[in-house]
Amino acid sequence: MTSTMTSKGQVTVPKRLRVHLGLEPGAEVEVELRPDGEVVVRPARARARRRRTAGRFSKLRGTLPTGRTTDELMRLLRGYEDDSKDPGLR
């Protein structure tokens, strides 16, 4: 099997191998370079999940009671309502 590298250095793992390895979108893989130049790709070992601590913004999440939808807020923030020719105004 062959796969082509993108300009970003990304390589698609063929579906047959993803299925065999049990890889789903977002899965982590380990890449090992062996002394003989061989490259080995395998599913990452399950790591103990770190307990997520509250970030500095978590207290602010959801605290803006505007009564507007996300789309309405984005139009307002992007200034679409000021320019009738802007495609985001539709």
PDB file of N, CA, C and O in Angstrom, residues 22-87:
ATOM      1  N   GLY A  22      -7.995  -0.397  14.557  1.00  0.00           N
ATOM      2  CA  GLY A  22      -9.068   0.150  15.374  1.00  0.00           C
ATOM      3  C   GLY A  22      -8.966   1.660  15.547  1.00  0.00           C
ATOM      4  O   GLY A  22      -9.360   2.191  16.579  1.00  0.00           O
ATOM      5  N   LEU A  23      -8.451   2.341  14.540  1.00  0.00           N
ATOM      6  CA  LEU A  23      -8.279   3.794  14.625  1.00  0.00           C
ATOM      7  C   LEU A  23      -9.537   4.516  14.160  1.00  0.00           C
ATOM      8  O   LEU A  23     -10.050   4.246  13.091  1.00  0.00           O
ATOM      9  N   GLU A  24     -10.016   5.413  14.973  1.00  0.00           N
ATOM     10  CA  GLU A  24     -11.170   6.252  14.658  1.00  0.00           C
ATOM     11  C   GLU A  24     -10.682   7.682  14.469  1.00  0.00           C
ATOM     12  O   GLU A  24      -9.576   8.018  14.902  1.00  0.00           O
ATOM     13  N   PRO A  25     -11.467   8.552  13.847  1.00  0.00           N
ATOM     14  CA  PRO A  25     -11.055   9.952  13.723  1.00  0.00           C
ATOM     15  C   PRO A  25     -10.705  10.536  15.083  1.00  0.00           C
ATOM     16  O   PRO A  25     -11.410  10.321  16.069  1.00  0.00           O
ATOM     17  N   GLY A  26      -9.585  11.226  15.152  1.00  0.00           N
ATOM     18  CA  GLY A  26      -9.120  11.826  16.401  1.00  0.00           C
ATOM     19  C   GLY A  26      -8.250  10.914  17.245  1.00  0.00           C
ATOM     20  O   GLY A  26      -7.728  11.329  18.272  1.00  0.00           O
ATOM     21  N   ALA A  27      -8.097   9.650  16.823  1.00  0.00           N
ATOM     22  CA  ALA A  27      -7.279   8.709  17.593  1.00  0.00           C
ATOM     23  C   ALA A  27      -5.813   9.125  17.534  1.00  0.00           C
ATOM     24  O   ALA A  27      -5.342   9.646  16.535  1.00  0.00           O
ATOM     25  N   GLU A  28      -5.109   8.896  18.623  1.00  0.00           N
ATOM     26  CA  GLU A  28      -3.683   9.181  18.650  1.00  0.00           C
ATOM     27  C   GLU A  28      -2.915   7.945  18.208  1.00  0.00           C
ATOM     28  O   GLU A  28      -3.325   6.814  18.477  1.00  0.00           O
ATOM     29  N   VAL A  29      -1.808   8.179  17.499  1.00  0.00           N
ATOM     30  CA  VAL A  29      -0.936   7.088  17.089  1.00  0.00           C
ATOM     31  C   VAL A  29       0.482   7.390  17.560  1.00  0.00           C
ATOM     32  O   VAL A  29       0.851   8.548  17.749  1.00  0.00           O
ATOM     33  N   GLU A  30       1.244   6.345  17.780  1.00  0.00           N
ATOM     34  CA  GLU A  30       2.657   6.483  18.105  1.00  0.00           C
ATOM     35  C   GLU A  30       3.449   6.195  16.846  1.00  0.00           C
ATOM     36  O   GLU A  30       3.125   5.277  16.089  1.00  0.00           O
ATOM     37  N   VAL A  31       4.469   6.990  16.607  1.00  0.00           N
ATOM     38  CA  VAL A  31       5.345   6.793  15.460  1.00  0.00           C
ATOM     39  C   VAL A  31       6.742   6.541  16.018  1.00  0.00           C
ATOM     40  O   VAL A  31       7.244   7.328  16.806  1.00  0.00           O
ATOM     41  N   GLU A  32       7.337   5.435  15.611  1.00  0.00           N
ATOM     42  CA  GLU A  32       8.662   5.055  16.109  1.00  0.00           C
ATOM     43  C   GLU A  32       9.630   4.911  14.934  1.00  0.00           C
ATOM     44  O   GLU A  32       9.303   4.287  13.930  1.00  0.00           O
ATOM     45  N   LEU A  33      10.785   5.514  15.076  1.00  0.00           N
ATOM     46  CA  LEU A  33      11.849   5.353  14.090  1.00  0.00           C
ATOM     47  C   LEU A  33      12.853   4.370  14.669  1.00  0.00           C
ATOM     48  O   LEU A  33      13.465   4.626  15.696  1.00  0.00           O
ATOM     49  N   ARG A  34      12.985   3.254  14.019  1.00  0.00           N
ATOM     50  CA  ARG A  34      13.908   2.223  14.500  1.00  0.00           C
ATOM     51  C   ARG A  34      15.308   2.472  13.957  1.00  0.00           C
ATOM     52  O   ARG A  34      15.479   3.171  12.951  1.00  0.00           O
ATOM     53  N   PRO A  35      16.332   1.913  14.622  1.00  0.00           N
ATOM     54  CA  PRO A  35      17.727   2.140  14.204  1.00  0.00           C
ATOM     55  C   PRO A  35      18.018   1.774  12.750  1.00  0.00           C
ATOM     56  O   PRO A  35      18.870   2.382  12.117  1.00  0.00           O
ATOM     57  N   ASP A  36      17.290   0.796  12.220  1.00  0.00           N
ATOM     58  CA  ASP A  36      17.524   0.381  10.835  1.00  0.00           C
ATOM     59  C   ASP A  36      16.802   1.280   9.823  1.00  0.00           C
ATOM     60  O   ASP A  36      16.818   1.021   8.622  1.00  0.00           O
ATOM     61  N   GLY A  37      16.133   2.357  10.294  1.00  0.00           N
ATOM     62  CA  GLY A  37      15.433   3.282   9.412  1.00  0.00           C
ATOM     63  C   GLY A  37      13.968   2.948   9.206  1.00  0.00           C
ATOM     64  O   GLY A  37      13.241   3.713   8.573  1.00  0.00           O
ATOM     65  N   GLU A  38      13.533   1.824   9.728  1.00  0.00           N
ATOM     66  CA  GLU A  38      12.132   1.434   9.596  1.00  0.00           C
ATOM     67  C   GLU A  38      11.272   2.331  10.481  1.00  0.00           C
ATOM     68  O   GLU A  38      11.658   2.685  11.585  1.00  0.00           O
ATOM     69  N   VAL A  39      10.105   2.712   9.963  1.00  0.00           N
ATOM     70  CA  VAL A  39       9.162   3.528  10.720  1.00  0.00           C
ATOM     71  C   VAL A  39       7.976   2.654  11.086  1.00  0.00           C
ATOM     72  O   VAL A  39       7.417   1.968  10.236  1.00  0.00           O
ATOM     73  N   VAL A  40       7.605   2.683  12.356  1.00  0.00           N
ATOM     74  CA  VAL A  40       6.483   1.879  12.843  1.00  0.00           C
ATOM     75  C   VAL A  40       5.407   2.822  13.361  1.00  0.00           C
ATOM     76  O   VAL A  40       5.684   3.739  14.137  1.00  0.00           O
ATOM     77  N   VAL A  41       4.167   2.603  12.899  1.00  0.00           N
ATOM     78  CA  VAL A  41       3.015   3.381  13.357  1.00  0.00           C
ATOM     79  C   VAL A  41       2.073   2.430  14.057  1.00  0.00           C
ATOM     80  O   VAL A  41       1.737   1.378  13.522  1.00  0.00           O
ATOM     81  N   ARG A  42       1.657   2.795  15.267  1.00  0.00           N
ATOM     82  CA  ARG A  42       0.729   1.934  16.015  1.00  0.00           C
ATOM     83  C   ARG A  42      -0.189   2.808  16.868  1.00  0.00           C
ATOM     84  O   ARG A  42       0.134   3.961  17.137  1.00  0.00           O
ATOM     85  N   PRO A  43      -1.319   2.260  17.284  1.00  0.00           N
ATOM     86  CA  PRO A  43      -2.213   3.036  18.151  1.00  0.00           C
ATOM     87  C   PRO A  43      -1.465   3.444  19.420  1.00  0.00           C
ATOM     88  O   PRO A  43      -0.671   2.666  19.959  1.00  0.00           O
ATOM     89  N   ALA A  44      -1.702   4.660  19.873  1.00  0.00           N
ATOM     90  CA  ALA A  44      -1.059   5.134  21.105  1.00  0.00           C
ATOM     91  C   ALA A  44      -1.600   4.343  22.278  1.00  0.00           C
ATOM     92  O   ALA A  44      -2.771   3.965  22.304  1.00  0.00           O
ATOM     93  N   ARG A  45      -0.738   4.094  23.216  1.00  0.00           N
ATOM     94  CA  ARG A  45      -1.173   3.396  24.426  1.00  0.00           C
ATOM     95  C   ARG A  45      -2.116   4.306  25.194  1.00  0.00           C
ATOM     96  O   ARG A  45      -1.945   5.515  25.223  1.00  0.00           O
ATOM     97  N   ALA A  46      -3.097   3.687  25.805  1.00  0.00           N
ATOM     98  CA  ALA A  46      -4.043   4.469  26.600  1.00  0.00           C
ATOM     99  C   ALA A  46      -3.295   5.085  27.776  1.00  0.00           C
ATOM    100  O   ALA A  46      -2.581   4.398  28.505  1.00  0.00           O
ATOM    101  N   ARG A  47      -3.423   6.366  27.901  1.00  0.00           N
ATOM    102  CA  ARG A  47      -2.783   7.072  29.008  1.00  0.00           C
ATOM    103  C   ARG A  47      -3.842   7.405  30.039  1.00  0.00           C
ATOM    104  O   ARG A  47      -5.007   7.595  29.711  1.00  0.00           O
ATOM    105  N   ALA A  48      -3.413   7.500  31.266  1.00  0.00           N
ATOM    106  CA  ALA A  48      -4.347   7.921  32.309  1.00  0.00           C
ATOM    107  C   ALA A  48      -4.769   9.347  31.972  1.00  0.00           C
ATOM    108  O   ALA A  48      -3.932  10.207  31.739  1.00  0.00           O
ATOM    109  N   ARG A  49      -6.051   9.563  31.889  1.00  0.00           N
ATOM    110  CA  ARG A  49      -6.534  10.892  31.549  1.00  0.00           C
ATOM    111  C   ARG A  49      -6.238  11.852  32.689  1.00  0.00           C
ATOM    112  O   ARG A  49      -6.474  11.549  33.840  1.00  0.00           O
ATOM    113  N   ARG A  50      -5.702  13.000  32.286  1.00  0.00           N
ATOM    114  CA  ARG A  50      -5.472  14.026  33.286  1.00  0.00           C
ATOM    115  C   ARG A  50      -6.811  14.634  33.663  1.00  0.00           C
ATOM    116  O   ARG A  50      -7.661  14.839  32.815  1.00  0.00           O
ATOM    117  N   ARG A  51      -6.950  14.897  34.910  1.00  0.00           N
ATOM    118  CA  ARG A  51      -8.171  15.543  35.353  1.00  0.00           C
ATOM    119  C   ARG A  51      -8.135  16.979  34.877  1.00  0.00           C
ATOM    120  O   ARG A  51      -7.192  17.709  35.136  1.00  0.00           O
ATOM    121  N   ARG A  52      -9.154  17.361  34.155  1.00  0.00           N
ATOM    122  CA  ARG A  52      -9.189  18.697  33.595  1.00  0.00           C
ATOM    123  C   ARG A  52      -9.522  19.694  34.688  1.00  0.00           C
ATOM    124  O   ARG A  52     -10.545  19.592  35.353  1.00  0.00           O
ATOM    125  N   THR A  53      -8.637  20.651  34.844  1.00  0.00           N
ATOM    126  CA  THR A  53      -8.873  21.676  35.841  1.00  0.00           C
ATOM    127  C   THR A  53      -9.574  22.850  35.179  1.00  0.00           C
ATOM    128  O   THR A  53      -9.455  23.067  33.979  1.00  0.00           O
ATOM    129  N   ALA A  54     -10.290  23.571  35.965  1.00  0.00           N
ATOM    130  CA  ALA A  54     -11.022  24.713  35.441  1.00  0.00           C
ATOM    131  C   ALA A  54     -10.036  25.749  34.928  1.00  0.00           C
ATOM    132  O   ALA A  54      -9.129  26.162  35.641  1.00  0.00           O
ATOM    133  N   GLY A  55     -10.183  26.132  33.682  1.00  0.00           N
ATOM    134  CA  GLY A  55      -9.332  27.155  33.105  1.00  0.00           C
ATOM    135  C   GLY A  55      -9.789  28.535  33.532  1.00  0.00           C
ATOM    136  O   GLY A  55     -10.861  28.713  34.118  1.00  0.00           O
ATOM    137  N   ARG A  56      -8.987  29.513  33.205  1.00  0.00           N
ATOM    138  CA  ARG A  56      -9.317  30.858  33.643  1.00  0.00           C
ATOM    139  C   ARG A  56     -10.564  31.420  32.975  1.00  0.00           C
ATOM    140  O   ARG A  56     -11.169  32.361  33.468  1.00  0.00           O
ATOM    141  N   PHE A  57     -10.970  30.816  31.852  1.00  0.00           N
ATOM    142  CA  PHE A  57     -12.156  31.310  31.166  1.00  0.00           C
ATOM    143  C   PHE A  57     -13.413  30.517  31.505  1.00  0.00           C
ATOM    144  O   PHE A  57     -14.508  30.917  31.150  1.00  0.00           O
ATOM    145  N   SER A  58     -13.262  29.399  32.192  1.00  0.00           N
ATOM    146  CA  SER A  58     -14.425  28.547  32.442  1.00  0.00           C
ATOM    147  C   SER A  58     -15.485  29.246  33.283  1.00  0.00           C
ATOM    148  O   SER A  58     -16.671  28.998  33.121  1.00  0.00           O
ATOM    149  N   LYS A  59     -15.074  30.140  34.180  1.00  0.00           N
ATOM    150  CA  LYS A  59     -16.051  30.861  35.000  1.00  0.00           C
ATOM    151  C   LYS A  59     -16.891  31.818  34.161  1.00  0.00           C
ATOM    152  O   LYS A  59     -18.016  32.151  34.509  1.00  0.00           O
ATOM    153  N   LEU A  60     -16.332  32.258  33.034  1.00  0.00           N
ATOM    154  CA  LEU A  60     -17.022  33.220  32.186  1.00  0.00           C
ATOM    155  C   LEU A  60     -17.935  32.576  31.157  1.00  0.00           C
ATOM    156  O   LEU A  60     -18.799  33.235  30.599  1.00  0.00           O
ATOM    157  N   ARG A  61     -17.740  31.289  30.906  1.00  0.00           N
ATOM    158  CA  ARG A  61     -18.500  30.603  29.870  1.00  0.00           C
ATOM    159  C   ARG A  61     -19.998  30.696  30.145  1.00  0.00           C
ATOM    160  O   ARG A  61     -20.464  30.352  31.218  1.00  0.00           O
ATOM    161  N   GLY A  62     -20.719  31.193  29.164  1.00  0.00           N
ATOM    162  CA  GLY A  62     -22.177  31.277  29.276  1.00  0.00           C
ATOM    163  C   GLY A  62     -22.679  32.430  30.115  1.00  0.00           C
ATOM    164  O   GLY A  62     -23.822  32.432  30.537  1.00  0.00           O
ATOM    165  N   THR A  63     -21.840  33.438  30.373  1.00  0.00           N
ATOM    166  CA  THR A  63     -22.269  34.518  31.263  1.00  0.00           C
ATOM    167  C   THR A  63     -22.708  35.779  30.538  1.00  0.00           C
ATOM    168  O   THR A  63     -22.882  36.808  31.152  1.00  0.00           O
ATOM    169  N   LEU A  64     -22.885  35.716  29.232  1.00  0.00           N
ATOM    170  CA  LEU A  64     -23.280  36.902  28.479  1.00  0.00           C
ATOM    171  C   LEU A  64     -24.745  36.781  28.075  1.00  0.00           C
ATOM    172  O   LEU A  64     -25.073  36.249  27.020  1.00  0.00           O
ATOM    173  N   PRO A  65     -25.651  37.234  28.912  1.00  0.00           N
ATOM    174  CA  PRO A  65     -27.084  37.076  28.628  1.00  0.00           C
ATOM    175  C   PRO A  65     -27.573  38.107  27.616  1.00  0.00           C
ATOM    176  O   PRO A  65     -28.126  39.136  27.984  1.00  0.00           O
ATOM    177  N   THR A  66     -27.359  37.842  26.340  1.00  0.00           N
ATOM    178  CA  THR A  66     -27.714  38.814  25.300  1.00  0.00           C
ATOM    179  C   THR A  66     -29.084  38.562  24.703  1.00  0.00           C
ATOM    180  O   THR A  66     -29.670  39.468  24.123  1.00  0.00           O
ATOM    181  N   GLY A  67     -29.551  37.337  24.776  1.00  0.00           N
ATOM    182  CA  GLY A  67     -30.822  37.005  24.143  1.00  0.00           C
ATOM    183  C   GLY A  67     -30.706  36.885  22.639  1.00  0.00           C
ATOM    184  O   GLY A  67     -31.696  36.796  21.931  1.00  0.00           O
ATOM    185  N   ARG A  68     -29.464  36.888  22.100  1.00  0.00           N
ATOM    186  CA  ARG A  68     -29.242  36.761  20.658  1.00  0.00           C
ATOM    187  C   ARG A  68     -28.685  35.381  20.337  1.00  0.00           C
ATOM    188  O   ARG A  68     -28.026  34.769  21.160  1.00  0.00           O
ATOM    189  N   THR A  69     -28.910  34.953  19.107  1.00  0.00           N
ATOM    190  CA  THR A  69     -28.344  33.680  18.667  1.00  0.00           C
ATOM    191  C   THR A  69     -26.869  33.888  18.335  1.00  0.00           C
ATOM    192  O   THR A  69     -26.405  35.026  18.166  1.00  0.00           O
ATOM    193  N   THR A  70     -26.144  32.803  18.201  1.00  0.00           N
ATOM    194  CA  THR A  70     -24.738  32.878  17.823  1.00  0.00           C
ATOM    195  C   THR A  70     -24.583  33.559  16.476  1.00  0.00           C
ATOM    196  O   THR A  70     -23.708  34.407  16.295  1.00  0.00           O
ATOM    197  N   ASP A  71     -25.442  33.212  15.508  1.00  0.00           N
ATOM    198  CA  ASP A  71     -25.366  33.841  14.185  1.00  0.00           C
ATOM    199  C   ASP A  71     -25.583  35.351  14.270  1.00  0.00           C
ATOM    200  O   ASP A  71     -24.891  36.134  13.616  1.00  0.00           O
ATOM    201  N   GLU A  72     -26.533  35.767  15.090  1.00  0.00           N
ATOM    202  CA  GLU A  72     -26.783  37.200  15.244  1.00  0.00           C
ATOM    203  C   GLU A  72     -25.576  37.904  15.849  1.00  0.00           C
ATOM    204  O   GLU A  72     -25.188  38.990  15.407  1.00  0.00           O
ATOM    205  N   LEU A  73     -24.979  37.301  16.852  1.00  0.00           N
ATOM    206  CA  LEU A  73     -23.792  37.893  17.483  1.00  0.00           C
ATOM    207  C   LEU A  73     -22.620  37.966  16.509  1.00  0.00           C
ATOM    208  O   LEU A  73     -21.899  38.966  16.465  1.00  0.00           O
ATOM    209  N   MET A  74     -22.432  36.920  15.709  1.00  0.00           N
ATOM    210  CA  MET A  74     -21.320  36.910  14.757  1.00  0.00           C
ATOM    211  C   MET A  74     -21.519  37.987  13.698  1.00  0.00           C
ATOM    212  O   MET A  74     -20.576  38.671  13.317  1.00  0.00           O
ATOM    213  N   ARG A  75     -22.744  38.172  13.210  1.00  0.00           N
ATOM    214  CA  ARG A  75     -23.016  39.234  12.240  1.00  0.00           C
ATOM    215  C   ARG A  75     -22.715  40.599  12.847  1.00  0.00           C
ATOM    216  O   ARG A  75     -22.123  41.466  12.227  1.00  0.00           O
ATOM    217  N   LEU A  76     -23.121  40.780  14.107  1.00  0.00           N
ATOM    218  CA  LEU A  76     -22.879  42.045  14.786  1.00  0.00           C
ATOM    219  C   LEU A  76     -21.376  42.283  14.963  1.00  0.00           C
ATOM    220  O   LEU A  76     -20.864  43.357  14.647  1.00  0.00           O
ATOM    221  N   LEU A  77     -20.652  41.275  15.441  1.00  0.00           N
ATOM    222  CA  LEU A  77     -19.223  41.418  15.690  1.00  0.00           C
ATOM    223  C   LEU A  77     -18.422  41.611  14.413  1.00  0.00           C
ATOM    224  O   LEU A  77     -17.420  42.309  14.397  1.00  0.00           O
ATOM    225  N   ARG A  78     -18.873  40.987  13.336  1.00  0.00           N
ATOM    226  CA  ARG A  78     -18.158  41.101  12.066  1.00  0.00           C
ATOM    227  C   ARG A  78     -18.558  42.352  11.286  1.00  0.00           C
ATOM    228  O   ARG A  78     -17.969  42.660  10.268  1.00  0.00           O
ATOM    229  N   GLY A  79     -19.556  43.065  11.759  1.00  0.00           N
ATOM    230  CA  GLY A  79     -19.968  44.297  11.107  1.00  0.00           C
ATOM    231  C   GLY A  79     -20.771  44.090   9.843  1.00  0.00           C
ATOM    232  O   GLY A  79     -20.862  44.974   9.004  1.00  0.00           O
ATOM    233  N   TYR A  80     -21.377  42.924   9.678  1.00  0.00           N
ATOM    234  CA  TYR A  80     -22.126  42.642   8.461  1.00  0.00           C
ATOM    235  C   TYR A  80     -23.332  43.558   8.311  1.00  0.00           C
ATOM    236  O   TYR A  80     -23.773  43.843   7.217  1.00  0.00           O
ATOM    237  N   GLU A  81     -23.895  44.003   9.412  1.00  0.00           N
ATOM    238  CA  GLU A  81     -25.089  44.825   9.322  1.00  0.00           C
ATOM    239  C   GLU A  81     -24.773  46.222   8.786  1.00  0.00           C
ATOM    240  O   GLU A  81     -25.654  46.966   8.419  1.00  0.00           O
ATOM    241  N   ASP A  82     -23.483  46.573   8.734  1.00  0.00           N
ATOM    242  CA  ASP A  82     -23.075  47.872   8.219  1.00  0.00           C
ATOM    243  C   ASP A  82     -22.889  47.872   6.704  1.00  0.00           C
ATOM    244  O   ASP A  82     -22.827  48.915   6.089  1.00  0.00           O
ATOM    245  N   ASP A  83     -22.759  46.686   6.093  1.00  0.00           N
ATOM    246  CA  ASP A  83     -22.453  46.600   4.664  1.00  0.00           C
ATOM    247  C   ASP A  83     -23.432  45.653   3.983  1.00  0.00           C
ATOM    248  O   ASP A  83     -23.327  44.442   4.089  1.00  0.00           O
ATOM    249  N   SER A  84     -24.411  46.203   3.284  1.00  0.00           N
ATOM    250  CA  SER A  84     -25.448  45.375   2.657  1.00  0.00           C
ATOM    251  C   SER A  84     -24.920  44.495   1.535  1.00  0.00           C
ATOM    252  O   SER A  84     -25.555  43.549   1.128  1.00  0.00           O
ATOM    253  N   LYS A  85     -23.713  44.789   1.012  1.00  0.00           N
ATOM    254  CA  LYS A  85     -23.116  43.977  -0.059  1.00  0.00           C
ATOM    255  C   LYS A  85     -22.366  42.767   0.494  1.00  0.00           C
ATOM    256  O   LYS A  85     -21.952  41.898  -0.258  1.00  0.00           O
ATOM    257  N   ASP A  86     -22.170  42.726   1.796  1.00  0.00           N
ATOM    258  CA  ASP A  86     -21.404  41.637   2.404  1.00  0.00           C
ATOM    259  C   ASP A  86     -22.220  40.341   2.359  1.00  0.00           C
ATOM    260  O   ASP A  86     -23.389  40.331   2.745  1.00  0.00           O
ATOM    261  N   PRO A  87     -21.626  39.222   1.876  1.00  0.00           N
ATOM    262  CA  PRO A  87     -22.375  37.970   1.764  1.00  0.00           C
ATOM    263  C   PRO A  87     -22.828  37.411   3.109  1.00  0.00           C
ATOM    264  O   PRO A  87     -23.743  36.617   3.177  1.00  0.00           O
TER     265      PRO A  87
END
